[in-house]
CSV table of C-alpha atoms and ligand atoms in Angstrom, one decimal:
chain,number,residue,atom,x,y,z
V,23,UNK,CA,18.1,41.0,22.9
V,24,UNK,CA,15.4,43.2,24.5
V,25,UNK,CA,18.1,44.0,26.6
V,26,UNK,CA,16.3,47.3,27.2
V,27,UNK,CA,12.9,47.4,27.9
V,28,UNK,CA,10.1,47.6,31.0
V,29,UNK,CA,12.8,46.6,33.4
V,30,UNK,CA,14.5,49.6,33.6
V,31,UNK,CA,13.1,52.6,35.0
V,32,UNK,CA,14.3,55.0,33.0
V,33,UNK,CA,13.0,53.3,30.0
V,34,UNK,CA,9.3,53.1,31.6
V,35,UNK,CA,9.9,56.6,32.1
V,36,UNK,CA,10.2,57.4,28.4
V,37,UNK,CA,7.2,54.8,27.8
V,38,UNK,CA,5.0,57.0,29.9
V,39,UNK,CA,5.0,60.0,27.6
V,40,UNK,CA,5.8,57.6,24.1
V,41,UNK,CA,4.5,54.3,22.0
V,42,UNK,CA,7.1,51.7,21.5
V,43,UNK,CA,7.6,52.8,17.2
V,44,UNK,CA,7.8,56.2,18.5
V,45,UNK,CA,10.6,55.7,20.6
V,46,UNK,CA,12.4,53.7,17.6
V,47,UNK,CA,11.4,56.4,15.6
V,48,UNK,CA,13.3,59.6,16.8
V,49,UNK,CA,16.5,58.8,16.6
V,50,UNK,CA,17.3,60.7,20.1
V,51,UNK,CA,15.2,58.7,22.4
V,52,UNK,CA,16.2,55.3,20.6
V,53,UNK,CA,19.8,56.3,21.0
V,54,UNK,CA,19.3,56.9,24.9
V,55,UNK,CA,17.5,54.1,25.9
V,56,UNK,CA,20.0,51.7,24.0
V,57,UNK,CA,23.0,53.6,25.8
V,58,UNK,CA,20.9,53.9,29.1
V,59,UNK,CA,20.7,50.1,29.2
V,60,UNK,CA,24.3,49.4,28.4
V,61,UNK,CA,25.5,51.4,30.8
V,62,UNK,CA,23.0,50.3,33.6
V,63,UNK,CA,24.2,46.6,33.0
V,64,UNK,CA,27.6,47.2,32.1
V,65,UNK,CA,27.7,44.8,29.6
V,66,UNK,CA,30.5,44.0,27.1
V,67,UNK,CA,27.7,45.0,24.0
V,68,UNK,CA,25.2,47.5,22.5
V,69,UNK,CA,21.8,46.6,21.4
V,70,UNK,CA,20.3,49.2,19.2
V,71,UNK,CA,16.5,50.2,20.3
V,72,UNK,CA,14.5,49.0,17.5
V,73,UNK,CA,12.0,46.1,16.7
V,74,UNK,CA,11.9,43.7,14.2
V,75,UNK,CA,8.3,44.6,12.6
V,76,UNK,CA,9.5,48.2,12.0
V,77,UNK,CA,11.0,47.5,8.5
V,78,UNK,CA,7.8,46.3,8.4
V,79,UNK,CA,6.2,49.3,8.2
V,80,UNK,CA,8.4,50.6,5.4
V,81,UNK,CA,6.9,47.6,3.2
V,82,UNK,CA,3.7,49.3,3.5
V,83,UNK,CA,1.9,47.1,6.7
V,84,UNK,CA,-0.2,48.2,9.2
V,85,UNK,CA,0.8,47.6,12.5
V,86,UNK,CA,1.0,48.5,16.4
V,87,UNK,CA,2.9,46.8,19.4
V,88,UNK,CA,0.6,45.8,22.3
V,89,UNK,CA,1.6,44.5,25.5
V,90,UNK,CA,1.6,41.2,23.9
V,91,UNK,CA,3.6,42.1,21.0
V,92,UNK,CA,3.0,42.9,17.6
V,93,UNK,CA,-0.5,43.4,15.9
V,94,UNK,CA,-0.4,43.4,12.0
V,95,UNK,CA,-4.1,45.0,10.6
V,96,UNK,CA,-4.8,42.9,7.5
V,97,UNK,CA,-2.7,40.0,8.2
V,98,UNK,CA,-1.3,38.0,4.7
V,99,UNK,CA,-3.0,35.4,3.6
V,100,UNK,CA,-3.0,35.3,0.1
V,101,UNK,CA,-0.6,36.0,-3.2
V,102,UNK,CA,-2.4,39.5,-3.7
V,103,UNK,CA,-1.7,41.0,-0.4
V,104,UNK,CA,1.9,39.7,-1.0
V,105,UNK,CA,1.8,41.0,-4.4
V,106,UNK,CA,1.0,44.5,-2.3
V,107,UNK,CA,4.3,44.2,-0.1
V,108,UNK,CA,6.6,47.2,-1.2
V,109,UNK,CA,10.6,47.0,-1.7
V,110,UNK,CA,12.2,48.5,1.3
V,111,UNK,CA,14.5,51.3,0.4
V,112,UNK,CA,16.3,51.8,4.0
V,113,UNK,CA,17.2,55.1,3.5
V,114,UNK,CA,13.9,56.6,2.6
V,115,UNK,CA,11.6,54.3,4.6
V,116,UNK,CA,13.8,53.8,7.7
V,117,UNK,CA,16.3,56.5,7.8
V,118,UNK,CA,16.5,57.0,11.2
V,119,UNK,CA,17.1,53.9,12.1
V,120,UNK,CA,20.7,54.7,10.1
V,121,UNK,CA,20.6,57.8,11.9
V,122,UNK,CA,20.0,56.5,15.6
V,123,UNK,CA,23.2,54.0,15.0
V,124,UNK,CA,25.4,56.8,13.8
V,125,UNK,CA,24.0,58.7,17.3
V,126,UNK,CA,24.8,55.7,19.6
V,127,UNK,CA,28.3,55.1,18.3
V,128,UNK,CA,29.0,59.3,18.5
V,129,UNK,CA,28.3,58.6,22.1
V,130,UNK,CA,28.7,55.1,22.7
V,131,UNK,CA,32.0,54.4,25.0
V,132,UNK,CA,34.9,52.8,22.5
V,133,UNK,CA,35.6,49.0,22.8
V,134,UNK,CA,31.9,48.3,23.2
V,135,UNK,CA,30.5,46.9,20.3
V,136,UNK,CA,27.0,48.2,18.6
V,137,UNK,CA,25.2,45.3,17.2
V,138,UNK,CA,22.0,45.7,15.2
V,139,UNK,CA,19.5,43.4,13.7
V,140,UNK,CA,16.4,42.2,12.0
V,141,UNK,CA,14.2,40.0,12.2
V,142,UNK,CA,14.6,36.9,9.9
V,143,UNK,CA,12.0,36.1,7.1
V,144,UNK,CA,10.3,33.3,9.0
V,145,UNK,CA,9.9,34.7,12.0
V,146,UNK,CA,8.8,38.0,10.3
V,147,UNK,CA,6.6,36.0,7.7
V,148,UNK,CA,4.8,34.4,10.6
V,149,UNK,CA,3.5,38.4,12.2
V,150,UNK,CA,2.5,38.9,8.8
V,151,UNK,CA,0.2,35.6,8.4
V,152,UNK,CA,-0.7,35.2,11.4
V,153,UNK,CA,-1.7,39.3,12.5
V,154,UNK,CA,0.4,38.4,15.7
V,155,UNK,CA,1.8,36.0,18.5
V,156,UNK,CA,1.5,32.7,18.0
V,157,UNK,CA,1.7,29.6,20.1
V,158,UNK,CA,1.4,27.0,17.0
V,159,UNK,CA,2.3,28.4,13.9
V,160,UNK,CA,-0.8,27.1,12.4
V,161,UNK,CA,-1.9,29.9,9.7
V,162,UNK,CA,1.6,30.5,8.9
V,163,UNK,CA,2.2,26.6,8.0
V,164,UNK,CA,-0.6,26.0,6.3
V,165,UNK,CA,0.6,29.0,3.9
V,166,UNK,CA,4.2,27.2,3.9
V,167,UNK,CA,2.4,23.4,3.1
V,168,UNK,CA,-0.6,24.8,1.0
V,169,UNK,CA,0.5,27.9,-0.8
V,170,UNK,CA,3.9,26.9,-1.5
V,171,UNK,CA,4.6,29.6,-4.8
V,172,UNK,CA,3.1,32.2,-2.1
V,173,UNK,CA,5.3,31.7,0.7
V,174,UNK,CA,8.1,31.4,-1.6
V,175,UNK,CA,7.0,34.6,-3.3
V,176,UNK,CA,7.0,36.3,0.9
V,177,UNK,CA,10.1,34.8,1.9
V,178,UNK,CA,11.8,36.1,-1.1
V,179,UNK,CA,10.5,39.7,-0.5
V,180,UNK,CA,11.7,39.5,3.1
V,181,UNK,CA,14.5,37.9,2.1
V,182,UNK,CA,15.7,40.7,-0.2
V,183,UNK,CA,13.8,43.2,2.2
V,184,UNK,CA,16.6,41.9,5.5
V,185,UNK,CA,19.6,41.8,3.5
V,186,UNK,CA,19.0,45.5,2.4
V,187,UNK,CA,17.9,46.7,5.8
V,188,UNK,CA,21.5,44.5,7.3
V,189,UNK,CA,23.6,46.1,4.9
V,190,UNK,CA,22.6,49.7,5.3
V,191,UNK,CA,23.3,48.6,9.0
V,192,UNK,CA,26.2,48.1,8.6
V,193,UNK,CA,27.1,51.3,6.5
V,194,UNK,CA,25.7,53.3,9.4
V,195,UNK,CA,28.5,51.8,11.6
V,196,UNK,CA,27.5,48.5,13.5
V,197,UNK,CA,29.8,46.3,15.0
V,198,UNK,CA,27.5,43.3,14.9
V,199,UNK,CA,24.6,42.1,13.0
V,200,UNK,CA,22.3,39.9,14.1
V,201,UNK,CA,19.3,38.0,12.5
V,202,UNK,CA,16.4,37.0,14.9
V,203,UNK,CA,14.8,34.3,13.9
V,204,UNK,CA,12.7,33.7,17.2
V,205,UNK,CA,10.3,31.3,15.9
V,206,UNK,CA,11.7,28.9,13.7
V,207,UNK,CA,12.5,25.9,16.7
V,208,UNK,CA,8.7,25.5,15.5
V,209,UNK,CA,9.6,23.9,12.6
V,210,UNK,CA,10.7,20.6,11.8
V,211,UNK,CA,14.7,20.0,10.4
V,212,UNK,CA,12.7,18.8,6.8
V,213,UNK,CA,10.7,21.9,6.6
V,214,UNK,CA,13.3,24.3,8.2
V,215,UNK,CA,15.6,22.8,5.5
V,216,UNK,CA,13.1,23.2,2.4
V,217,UNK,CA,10.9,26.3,3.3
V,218,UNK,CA,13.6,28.7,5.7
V,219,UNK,CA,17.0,27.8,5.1
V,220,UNK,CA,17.8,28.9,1.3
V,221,UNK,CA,16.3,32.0,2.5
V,222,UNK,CA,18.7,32.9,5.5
V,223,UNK,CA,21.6,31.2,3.7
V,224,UNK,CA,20.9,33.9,1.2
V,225,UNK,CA,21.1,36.7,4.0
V,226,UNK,CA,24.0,35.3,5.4
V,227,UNK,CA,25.9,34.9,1.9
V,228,UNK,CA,24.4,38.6,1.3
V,229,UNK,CA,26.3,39.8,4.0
V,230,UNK,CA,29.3,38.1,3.8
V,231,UNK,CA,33.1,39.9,3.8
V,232,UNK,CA,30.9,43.0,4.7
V,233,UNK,CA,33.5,43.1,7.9
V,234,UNK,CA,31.2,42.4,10.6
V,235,UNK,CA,30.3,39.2,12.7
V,236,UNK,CA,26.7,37.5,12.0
V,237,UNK,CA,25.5,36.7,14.8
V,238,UNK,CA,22.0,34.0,14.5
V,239,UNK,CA,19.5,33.2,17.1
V,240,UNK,CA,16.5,31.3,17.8
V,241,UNK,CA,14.6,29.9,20.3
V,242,UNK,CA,14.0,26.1,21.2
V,243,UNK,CA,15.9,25.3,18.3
V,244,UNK,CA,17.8,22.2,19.7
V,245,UNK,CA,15.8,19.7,17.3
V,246,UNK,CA,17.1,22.0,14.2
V,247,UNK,CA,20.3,22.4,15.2
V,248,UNK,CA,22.6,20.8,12.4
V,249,UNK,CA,20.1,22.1,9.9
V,250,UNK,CA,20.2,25.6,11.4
V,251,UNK,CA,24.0,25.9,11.4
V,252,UNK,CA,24.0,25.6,6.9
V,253,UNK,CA,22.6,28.9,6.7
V,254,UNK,CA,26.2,30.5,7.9
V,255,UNK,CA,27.3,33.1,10.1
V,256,UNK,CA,29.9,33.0,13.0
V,257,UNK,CA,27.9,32.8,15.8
V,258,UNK,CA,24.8,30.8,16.9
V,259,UNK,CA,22.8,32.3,20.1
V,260,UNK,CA,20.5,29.2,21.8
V,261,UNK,CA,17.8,29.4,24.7
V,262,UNK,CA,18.6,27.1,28.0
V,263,UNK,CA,16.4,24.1,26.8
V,264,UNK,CA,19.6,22.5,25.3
V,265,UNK,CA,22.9,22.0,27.5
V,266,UNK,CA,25.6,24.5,25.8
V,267,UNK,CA,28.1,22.1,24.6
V,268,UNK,CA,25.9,19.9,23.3
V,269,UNK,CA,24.4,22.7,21.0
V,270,UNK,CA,28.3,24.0,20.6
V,271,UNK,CA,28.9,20.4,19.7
V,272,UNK,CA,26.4,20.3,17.2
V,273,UNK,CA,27.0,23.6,15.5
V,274,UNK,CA,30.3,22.9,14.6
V,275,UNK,CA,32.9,25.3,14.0
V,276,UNK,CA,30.9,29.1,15.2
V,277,UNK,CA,31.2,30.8,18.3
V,278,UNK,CA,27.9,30.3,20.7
V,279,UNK,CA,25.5,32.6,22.7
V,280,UNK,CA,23.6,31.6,25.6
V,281,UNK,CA,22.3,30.6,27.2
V,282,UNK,CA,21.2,31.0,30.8
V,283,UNK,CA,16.9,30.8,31.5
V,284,UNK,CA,16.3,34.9,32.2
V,285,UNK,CA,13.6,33.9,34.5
V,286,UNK,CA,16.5,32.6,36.7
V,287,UNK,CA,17.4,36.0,37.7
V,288,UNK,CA,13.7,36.0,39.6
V,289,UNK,CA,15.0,33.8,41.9
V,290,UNK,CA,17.5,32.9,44.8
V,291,UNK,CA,21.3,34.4,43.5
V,292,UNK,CA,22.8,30.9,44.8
V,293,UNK,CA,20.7,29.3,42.0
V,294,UNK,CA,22.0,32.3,39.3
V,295,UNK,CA,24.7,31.6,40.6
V,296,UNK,CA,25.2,27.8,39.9
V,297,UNK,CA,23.8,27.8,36.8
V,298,UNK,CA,25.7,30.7,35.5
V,299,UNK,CA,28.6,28.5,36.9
V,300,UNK,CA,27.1,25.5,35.1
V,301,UNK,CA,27.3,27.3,31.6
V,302,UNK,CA,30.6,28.7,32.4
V,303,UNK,CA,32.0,25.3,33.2
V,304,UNK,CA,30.4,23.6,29.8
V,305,UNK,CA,32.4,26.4,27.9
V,306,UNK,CA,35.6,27.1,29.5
V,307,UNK,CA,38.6,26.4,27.6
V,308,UNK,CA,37.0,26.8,24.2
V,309,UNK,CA,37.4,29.8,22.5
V,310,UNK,CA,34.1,32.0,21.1
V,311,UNK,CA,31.6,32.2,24.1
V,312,UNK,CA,29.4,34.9,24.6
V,313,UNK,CA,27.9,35.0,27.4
V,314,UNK,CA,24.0,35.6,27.1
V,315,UNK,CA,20.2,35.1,28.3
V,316,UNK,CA,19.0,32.5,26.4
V,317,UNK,CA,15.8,34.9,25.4
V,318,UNK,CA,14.7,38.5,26.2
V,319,UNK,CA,15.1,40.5,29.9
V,320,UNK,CA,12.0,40.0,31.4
V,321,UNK,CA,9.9,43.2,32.2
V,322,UNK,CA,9.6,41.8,36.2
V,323,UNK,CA,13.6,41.7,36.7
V,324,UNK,CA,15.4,43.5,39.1
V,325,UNK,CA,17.9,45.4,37.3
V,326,UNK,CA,20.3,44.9,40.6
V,327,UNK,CA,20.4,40.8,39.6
V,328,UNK,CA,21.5,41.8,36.1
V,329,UNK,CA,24.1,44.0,37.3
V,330,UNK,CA,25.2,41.4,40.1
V,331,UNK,CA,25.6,38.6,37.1
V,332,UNK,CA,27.4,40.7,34.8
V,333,UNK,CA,30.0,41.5,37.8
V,334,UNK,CA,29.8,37.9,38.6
V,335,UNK,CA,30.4,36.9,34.6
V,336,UNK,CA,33.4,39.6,34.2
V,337,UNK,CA,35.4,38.0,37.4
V,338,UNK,CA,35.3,34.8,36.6
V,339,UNK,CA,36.3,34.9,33.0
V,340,UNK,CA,38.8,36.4,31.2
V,341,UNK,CA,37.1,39.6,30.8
V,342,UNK,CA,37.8,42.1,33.6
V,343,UNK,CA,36.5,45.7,33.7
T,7,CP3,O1,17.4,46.3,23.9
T,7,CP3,C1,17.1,45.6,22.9
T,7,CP3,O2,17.2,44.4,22.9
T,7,CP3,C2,16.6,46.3,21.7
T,7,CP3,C3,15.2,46.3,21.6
T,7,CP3,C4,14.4,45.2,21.0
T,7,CP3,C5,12.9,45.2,21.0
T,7,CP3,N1,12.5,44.2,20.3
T,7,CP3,C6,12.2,46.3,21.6
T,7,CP3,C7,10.9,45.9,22.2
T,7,CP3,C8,14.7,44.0,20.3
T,7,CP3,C9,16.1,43.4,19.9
T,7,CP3,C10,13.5,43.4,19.8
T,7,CP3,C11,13.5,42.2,19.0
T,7,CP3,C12,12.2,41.5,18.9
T,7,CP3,N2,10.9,42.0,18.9
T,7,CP3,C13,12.1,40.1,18.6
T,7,CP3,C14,13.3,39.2,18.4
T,7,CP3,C15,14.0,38.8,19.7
T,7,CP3,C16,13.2,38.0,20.6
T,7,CP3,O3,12.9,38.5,21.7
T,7,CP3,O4,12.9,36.9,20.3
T,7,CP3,C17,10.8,39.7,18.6
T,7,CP3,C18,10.2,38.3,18.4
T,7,CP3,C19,10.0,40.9,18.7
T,7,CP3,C20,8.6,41.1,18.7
T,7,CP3,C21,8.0,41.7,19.9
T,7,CP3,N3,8.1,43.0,20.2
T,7,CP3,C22,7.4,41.0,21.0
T,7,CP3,C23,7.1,39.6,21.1
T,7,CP3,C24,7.1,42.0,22.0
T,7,CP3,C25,6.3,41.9,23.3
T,7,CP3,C26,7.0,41.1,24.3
T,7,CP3,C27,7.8,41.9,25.3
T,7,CP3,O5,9.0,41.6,25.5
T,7,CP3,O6,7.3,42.8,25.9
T,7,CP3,C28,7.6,43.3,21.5
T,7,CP3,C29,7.5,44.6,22.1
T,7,CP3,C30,8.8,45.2,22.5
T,7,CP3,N4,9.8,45.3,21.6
T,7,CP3,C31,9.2,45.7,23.8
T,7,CP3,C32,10.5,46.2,23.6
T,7,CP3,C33,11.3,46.9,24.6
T,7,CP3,C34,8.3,45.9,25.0
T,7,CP3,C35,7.2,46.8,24.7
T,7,CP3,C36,6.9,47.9,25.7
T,7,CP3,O7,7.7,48.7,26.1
T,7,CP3,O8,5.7,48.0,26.1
């Protein structure tokens, strides 16, 4: 994820001259900065360009991305403003979304993989409450605890809202999907279980036999682990704050992502390289690891480090380019 971005010059090039939704918005920009990055890194995967508050938009919200992330105008706080929420209809409120994937994949080198994604009704649901980033999920819980017909009422829009904006996805051509739910390690295992999980169950069940891996991730979600891993899907992806195989171990029977701290990349490459090493080790000999930062590529990296580790990844595994 955010595997392009600020890093990269070329992107910061584009971002001189156009806003972030812009960018996701003409289909010939989005497609080159998603390819750009691939190719920079050499990485065995595609990201597409996009964000996870622009379906957002198609619902009928007001919003911008700052530095900081997003900013929703009226953020929702009650049942009318919920009430207000339109159905997304991918192809008329996101079309070229569908169109930058078709783009990427006309140019994208065969045998890597185009994944796409959305954001996952929590994590979305909290932008919405909260107008933006959050450090304790306060507004958006006290919805979940106080307003419980009204957070059932959002989740089941955005619910309905992912699985439709997945599944045109998919139709478009991606190899992958994947559902972000960033947030939800905020939670506790009771309240993922009772106010989140029939909701991304439903996604995941949604998009089942559609022929494509499901890929899930969140961050600091070690304490909701076993909960987590009912809502489906093949793959788990989990930040560094747990050891790999004890996440794996816990998850049960998916493949895993992760899950190496990006901000180690700022530092010394002996330390990269030991706790690449490290991650390797805690894997190796069990099928279904992709290799992965356990969060976004942090806008201060040196896209030489990234380049370095993905060499470094490729000969010591089974994957040689
Ligand atoms: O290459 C890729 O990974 C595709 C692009 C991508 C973006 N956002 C573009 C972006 C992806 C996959 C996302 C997902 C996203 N967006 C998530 C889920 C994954 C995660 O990181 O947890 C979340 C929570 C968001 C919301 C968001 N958008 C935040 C918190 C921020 C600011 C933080 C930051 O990284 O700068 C954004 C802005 C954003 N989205 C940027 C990019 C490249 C940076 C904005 C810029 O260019 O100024």
């Amino acid at each position: 994820m955010r595997q392009a971005g600020r890093y990269m010059e070329s992107y910061r090039r584009i971002r001189s001259k156009h806003e972030v939704l812009e960018i996701c918005k003409t289909p010939s920009l989005s497609a080159s900065v998603t390819l750009d990055a691939a190719n920079l890194l050499g990485v065995d995967a595609a990201i597409l360009f996009a964000d996870i508050v622009l379906p957002l938009e198609g619902m009928g919200v007001q919003l911008k991305i700052l530095d900081g992330g997003p900013s929703i105008e009226k953020p929702l706080r009650d049942a009318e403003s919920v009430e207000h929420l339109e159905i997304l209809e991918p192809g008329k409120h996101v079309p070229f979304v569908m169109d930058s994937i078709r783009l990427i994949q006309e140019k994208l080198d065969r045998g890597i993989p185009l994944i796409g994604f959305s954001g996952a009704p929590f994590t979305l649901a909290s932008y919405l409450i909260e107008g933006g980033p959050s450090r304790d999920f306060t507004v958006t819980k006290k919805m979940m605890y106080g307003q419980p017909e009204v957070w059932s009422s959002l989740m089941t829009k955005l619910t309905d809202m992912v699985s439709a904006y997945l599944s045109a996805q998919i139709r478009a051509g991606v190899d992958a999907v994947q559902l972000f739910d960033s947030w939800s390690g905020c939670l506790s295992p009771s309240d993922y279980g009772e106010f989140v999980l029939p909701y991304t169950r439903k996604i995941f069940d949604h998009l089942e036999g559609k022929g494509v891996p499901r890929i899930h991730f969140g961050v600091g979600t070690g304490g909701i682990l076993n909960t987590v891993s009912k809502s489906g899907g093949e793959v788990f992806g989990v930040d560094w704050r747990i050891p790999i195989d004890e996440a794996w171990n816990r998850l049960g029977h998916v493949a895993i992502q992760g899950n190496l701290d990006p901000a180690i990349v700022l530092g010394d490459w002996r330390l990269v390289e030991a706790r690449t090493n490290e991650i390797l080790e805690k894997t190796r000999g069990r099928p279904g690891h992709v290799f992965n930062l356990g969060h976004g590529v942090l806008p201060e990296t040196r896209p030489e480090q990234l380049q370095k580790l993905v060499k470094f990844i490729h000969g010591s595994t089974a994957k040689r380019r």
